[in-house]
CSV table of C-alpha atoms and ligand atoms in Angstrom, one decimal:
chain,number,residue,atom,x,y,z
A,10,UNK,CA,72.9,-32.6,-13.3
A,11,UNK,CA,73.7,-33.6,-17.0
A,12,UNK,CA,77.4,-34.6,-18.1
A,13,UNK,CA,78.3,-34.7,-21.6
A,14,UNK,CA,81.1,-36.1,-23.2
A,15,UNK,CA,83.6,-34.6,-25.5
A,16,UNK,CA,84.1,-37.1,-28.3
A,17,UNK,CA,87.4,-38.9,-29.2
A,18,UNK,CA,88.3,-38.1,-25.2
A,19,UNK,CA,87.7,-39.8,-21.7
A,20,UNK,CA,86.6,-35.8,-20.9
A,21,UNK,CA,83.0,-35.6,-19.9
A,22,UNK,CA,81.7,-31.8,-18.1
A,23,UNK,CA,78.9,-31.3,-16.0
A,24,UNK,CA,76.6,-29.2,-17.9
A,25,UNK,CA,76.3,-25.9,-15.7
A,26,UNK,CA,74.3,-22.9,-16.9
A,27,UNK,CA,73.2,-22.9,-20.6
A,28,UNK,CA,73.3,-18.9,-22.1
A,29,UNK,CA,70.8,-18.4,-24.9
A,30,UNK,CA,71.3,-15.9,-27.9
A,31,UNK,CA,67.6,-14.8,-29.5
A,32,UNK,CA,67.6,-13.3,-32.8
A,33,UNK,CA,70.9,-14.1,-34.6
A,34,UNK,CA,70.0,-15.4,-37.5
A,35,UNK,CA,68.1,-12.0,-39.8
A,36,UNK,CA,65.4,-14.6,-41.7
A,37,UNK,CA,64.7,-15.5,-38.4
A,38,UNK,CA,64.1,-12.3,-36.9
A,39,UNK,CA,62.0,-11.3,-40.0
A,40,UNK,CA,59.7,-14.6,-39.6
A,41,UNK,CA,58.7,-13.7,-36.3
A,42,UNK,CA,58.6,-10.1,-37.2
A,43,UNK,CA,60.9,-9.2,-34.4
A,44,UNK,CA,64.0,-5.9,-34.4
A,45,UNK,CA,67.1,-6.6,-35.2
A,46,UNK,CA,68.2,-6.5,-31.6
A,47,UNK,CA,71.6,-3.7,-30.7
A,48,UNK,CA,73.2,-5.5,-28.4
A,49,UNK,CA,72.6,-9.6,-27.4
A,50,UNK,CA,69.2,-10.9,-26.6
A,51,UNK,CA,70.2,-13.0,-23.7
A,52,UNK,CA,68.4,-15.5,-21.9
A,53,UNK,CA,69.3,-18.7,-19.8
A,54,UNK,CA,67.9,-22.3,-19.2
A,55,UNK,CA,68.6,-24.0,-16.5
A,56,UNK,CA,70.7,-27.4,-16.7
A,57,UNK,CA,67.4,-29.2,-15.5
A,58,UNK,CA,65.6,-28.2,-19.4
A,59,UNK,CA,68.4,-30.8,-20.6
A,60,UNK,CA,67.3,-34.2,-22.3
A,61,UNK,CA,69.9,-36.4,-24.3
A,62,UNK,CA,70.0,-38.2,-27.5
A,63,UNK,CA,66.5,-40.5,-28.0
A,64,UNK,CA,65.3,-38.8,-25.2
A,65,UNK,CA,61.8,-36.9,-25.2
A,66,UNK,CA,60.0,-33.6,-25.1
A,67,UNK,CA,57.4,-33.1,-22.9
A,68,UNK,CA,55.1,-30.2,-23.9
A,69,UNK,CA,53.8,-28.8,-20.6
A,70,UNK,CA,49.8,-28.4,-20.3
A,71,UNK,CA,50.2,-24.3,-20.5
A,72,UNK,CA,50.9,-24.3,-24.0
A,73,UNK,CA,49.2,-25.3,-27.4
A,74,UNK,CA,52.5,-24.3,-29.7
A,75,UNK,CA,55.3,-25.9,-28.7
A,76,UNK,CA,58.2,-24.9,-31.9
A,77,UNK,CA,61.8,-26.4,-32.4
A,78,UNK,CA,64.9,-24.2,-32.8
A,79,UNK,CA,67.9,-26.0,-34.2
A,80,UNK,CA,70.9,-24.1,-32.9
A,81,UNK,CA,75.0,-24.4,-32.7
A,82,UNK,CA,76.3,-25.2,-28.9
A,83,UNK,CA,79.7,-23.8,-27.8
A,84,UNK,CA,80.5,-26.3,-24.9
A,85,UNK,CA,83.0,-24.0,-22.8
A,86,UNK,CA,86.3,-25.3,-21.5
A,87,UNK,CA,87.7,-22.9,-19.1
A,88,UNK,CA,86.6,-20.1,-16.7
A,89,UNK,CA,86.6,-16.5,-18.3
A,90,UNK,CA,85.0,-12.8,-17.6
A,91,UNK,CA,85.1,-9.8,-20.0
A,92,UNK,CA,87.1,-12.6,-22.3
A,93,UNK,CA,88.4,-10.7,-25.1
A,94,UNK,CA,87.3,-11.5,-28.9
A,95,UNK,CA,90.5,-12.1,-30.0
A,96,UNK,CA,91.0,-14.8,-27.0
A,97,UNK,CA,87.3,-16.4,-27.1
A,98,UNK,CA,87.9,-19.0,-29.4
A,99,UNK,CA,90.4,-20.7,-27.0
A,100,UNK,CA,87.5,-20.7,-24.2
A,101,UNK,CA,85.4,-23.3,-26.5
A,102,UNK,CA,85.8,-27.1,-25.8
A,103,UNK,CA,83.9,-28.2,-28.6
A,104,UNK,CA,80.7,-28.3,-30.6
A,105,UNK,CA,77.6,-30.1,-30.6
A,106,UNK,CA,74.0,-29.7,-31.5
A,107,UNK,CA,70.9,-28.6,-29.9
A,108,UNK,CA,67.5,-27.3,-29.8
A,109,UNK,CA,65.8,-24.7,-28.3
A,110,UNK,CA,62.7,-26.0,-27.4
A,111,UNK,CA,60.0,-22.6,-27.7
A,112,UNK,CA,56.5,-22.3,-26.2
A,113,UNK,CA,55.9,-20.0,-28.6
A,114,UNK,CA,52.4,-19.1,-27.3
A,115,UNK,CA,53.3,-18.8,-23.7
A,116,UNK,CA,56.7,-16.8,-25.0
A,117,UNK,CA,54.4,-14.1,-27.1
A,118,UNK,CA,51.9,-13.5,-24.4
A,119,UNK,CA,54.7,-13.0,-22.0
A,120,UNK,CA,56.6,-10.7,-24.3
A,121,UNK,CA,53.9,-8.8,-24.7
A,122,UNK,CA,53.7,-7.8,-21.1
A,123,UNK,CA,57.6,-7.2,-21.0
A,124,UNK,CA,58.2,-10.9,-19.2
A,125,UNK,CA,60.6,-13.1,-18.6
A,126,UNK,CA,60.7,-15.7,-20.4
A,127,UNK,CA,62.1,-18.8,-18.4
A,128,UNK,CA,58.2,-21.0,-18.7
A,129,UNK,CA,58.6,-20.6,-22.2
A,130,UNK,CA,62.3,-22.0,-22.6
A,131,UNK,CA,63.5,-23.5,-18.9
A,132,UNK,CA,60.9,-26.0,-18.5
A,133,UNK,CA,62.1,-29.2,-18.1
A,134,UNK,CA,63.2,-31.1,-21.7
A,135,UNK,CA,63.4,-27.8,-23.1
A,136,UNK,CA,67.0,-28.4,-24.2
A,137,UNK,CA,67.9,-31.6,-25.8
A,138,UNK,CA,71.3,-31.7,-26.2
A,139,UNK,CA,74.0,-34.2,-28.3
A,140,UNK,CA,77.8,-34.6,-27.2
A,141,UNK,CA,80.2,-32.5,-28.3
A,142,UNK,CA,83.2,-32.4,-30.7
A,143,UNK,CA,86.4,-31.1,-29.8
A,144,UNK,CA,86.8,-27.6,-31.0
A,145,UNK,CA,89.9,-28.6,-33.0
A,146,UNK,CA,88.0,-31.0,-35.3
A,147,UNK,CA,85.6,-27.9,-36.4
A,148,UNK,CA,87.9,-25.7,-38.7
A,149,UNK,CA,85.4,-23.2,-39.5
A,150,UNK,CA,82.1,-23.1,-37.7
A,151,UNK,CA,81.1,-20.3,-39.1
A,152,UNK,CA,80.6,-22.9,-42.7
A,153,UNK,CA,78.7,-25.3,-41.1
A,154,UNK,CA,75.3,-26.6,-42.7
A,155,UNK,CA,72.4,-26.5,-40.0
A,156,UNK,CA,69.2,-28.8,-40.3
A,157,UNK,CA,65.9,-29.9,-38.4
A,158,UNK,CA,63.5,-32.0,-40.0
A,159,UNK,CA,59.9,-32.9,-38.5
A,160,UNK,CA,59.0,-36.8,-39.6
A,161,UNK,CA,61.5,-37.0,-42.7
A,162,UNK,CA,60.6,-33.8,-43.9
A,163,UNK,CA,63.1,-30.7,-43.8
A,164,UNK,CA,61.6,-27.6,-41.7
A,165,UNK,CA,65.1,-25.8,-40.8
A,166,UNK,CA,68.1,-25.7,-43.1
A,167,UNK,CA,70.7,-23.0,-43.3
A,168,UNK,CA,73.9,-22.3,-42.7
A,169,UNK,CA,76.1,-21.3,-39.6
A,170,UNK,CA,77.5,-18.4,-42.2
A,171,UNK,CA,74.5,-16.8,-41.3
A,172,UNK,CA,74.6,-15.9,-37.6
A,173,UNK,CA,74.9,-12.1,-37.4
A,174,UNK,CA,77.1,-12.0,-34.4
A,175,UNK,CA,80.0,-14.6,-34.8
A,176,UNK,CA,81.5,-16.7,-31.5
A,177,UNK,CA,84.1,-14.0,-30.7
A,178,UNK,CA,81.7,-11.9,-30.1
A,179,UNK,CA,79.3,-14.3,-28.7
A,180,UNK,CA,81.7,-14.8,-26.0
A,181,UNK,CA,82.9,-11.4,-25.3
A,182,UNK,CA,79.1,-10.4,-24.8
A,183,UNK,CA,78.5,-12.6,-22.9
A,184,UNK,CA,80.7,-13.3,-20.6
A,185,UNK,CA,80.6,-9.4,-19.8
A,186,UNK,CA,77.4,-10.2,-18.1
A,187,UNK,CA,77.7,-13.7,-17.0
A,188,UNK,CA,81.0,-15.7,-15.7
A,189,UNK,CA,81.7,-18.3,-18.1
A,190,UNK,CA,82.6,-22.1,-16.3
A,191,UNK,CA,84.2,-24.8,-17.0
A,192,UNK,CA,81.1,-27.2,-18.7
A,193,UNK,CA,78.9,-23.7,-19.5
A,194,UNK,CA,77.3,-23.9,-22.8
A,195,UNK,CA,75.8,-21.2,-25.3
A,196,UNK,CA,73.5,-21.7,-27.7
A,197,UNK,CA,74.0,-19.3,-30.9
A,198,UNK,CA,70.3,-18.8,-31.9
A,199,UNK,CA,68.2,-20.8,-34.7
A,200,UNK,CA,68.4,-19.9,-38.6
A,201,UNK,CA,64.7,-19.4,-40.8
A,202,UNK,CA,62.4,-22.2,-40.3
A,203,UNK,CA,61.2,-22.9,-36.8
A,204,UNK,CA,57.5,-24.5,-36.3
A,205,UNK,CA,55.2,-26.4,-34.3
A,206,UNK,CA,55.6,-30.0,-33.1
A,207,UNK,CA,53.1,-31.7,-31.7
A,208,UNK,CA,52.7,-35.6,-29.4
A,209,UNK,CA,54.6,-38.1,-31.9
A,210,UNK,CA,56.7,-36.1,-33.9
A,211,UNK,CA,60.4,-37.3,-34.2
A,212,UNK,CA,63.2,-34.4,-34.9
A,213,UNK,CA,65.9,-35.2,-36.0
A,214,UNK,CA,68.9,-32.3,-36.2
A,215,UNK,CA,72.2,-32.4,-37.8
A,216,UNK,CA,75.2,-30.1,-37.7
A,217,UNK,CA,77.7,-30.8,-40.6
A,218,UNK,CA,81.0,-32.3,-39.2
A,219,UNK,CA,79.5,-31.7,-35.6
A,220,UNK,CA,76.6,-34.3,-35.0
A,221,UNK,CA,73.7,-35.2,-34.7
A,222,UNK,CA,70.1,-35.1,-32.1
A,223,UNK,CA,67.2,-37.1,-32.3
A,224,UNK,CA,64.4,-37.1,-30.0
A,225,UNK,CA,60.6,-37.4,-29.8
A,226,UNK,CA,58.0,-35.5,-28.7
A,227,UNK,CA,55.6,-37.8,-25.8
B,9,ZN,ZN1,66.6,-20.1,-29.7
């Protein structure tokens, strides 16, 4: 089990299920040649995946392309089902920062025979993960400047004005299909710019006015 803390509170929330969004960001798509999807690409990772701030990656011996995804994380606050757009924003705790550690050769080959995709985004340190800021402190995270860079040097920098579906209907998709809990979190897909990483590299991702994740790869 992982607990993270809400800033500025004595509130911490066992991490439960983490609910993925795939191709949200259009460059994105159109680097990995991919449709623009109709309704949500959804996938999970379990809680396990999670590693914390100056924690590390481990790249498991199956794969040879191991790629970072900087992405926006809704920490959720309070039970919900079918929760309504106009009522989603009030389900959302805060925001932090994470990335969606890829296999991105295990991920195509199992795409490729229709799938799942959990080996290529569950395995353990999959998912490091900062602490959160309370939802109130972020006016507008749909403006929010997104970054990843690789040893000092930028690979990922965009905006969160850029996701195609915005956190209303984030929420309202998803939690048609899945019951969102207290200390769920979501992860709103990664803007243009995801690459490899291989043993040494230090990544270093920033949300503006959110936070801030480094870790290493062993
Ligand atoms: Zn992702």
């Amino acid at each position: 089990m992982h607990t993270v803390r809400l800033f500025g509170t004595s509130r911490t929330y066992a991490v439960g299920k983490i609910v993925c969004l795939a191709r949200n960001y259009s460059e994105h798509i159109r680097e990995l040649g991919n449709e623009v999807p109709e309704s949500a690409v959804l996938f999970i990772k379990p809680s396990s995946s999670i590693i914390g701030d100056g924690e590390q990656v481990v790249i498991p011996p199956y794969s040879k392309d191991c790629h970072h995804e900087v992405e926006l994380a809704l920490l959720i606050g309070k039970f919900g089902k079918n929760i309504r757009e106009g009522e989603a924003m009030s389900h959302v705790a805060g925001y932090g920062v994470a990335i969606d550690m890829t296999l991105r050769d295990v991920q195509n080959a199992l795409k490729q025979k229709g799938l799942p995709w959990e080996i290529a985004k569950g395995f353990d340190t999959a998912c490091p993960l900062s602490d959160f800021v309370p939802a109130s402190q972020v006016p507008d995270p749909h403006a929010l400047r997104i970054t990843l860079a690789v040893d000092g040097r930028m690979r990922q920098d965009s905006s969160t004005a850029l996701m195609m579906r915005r956190i209303p209907a984030i929420i309202h998709e998803v939690s048609s299909v899945f019951t969102l809990e207290e200390g769920d979190v979501i992860l709103t897909g990664t803007p243009a710019g995801v690459g490899p990483v291989t043993s040494g590299a230090r990544l270093c991702a920033e949300i503006e006015g959110v936070g801030h994740l480094e870790v290493s790869v062993q």
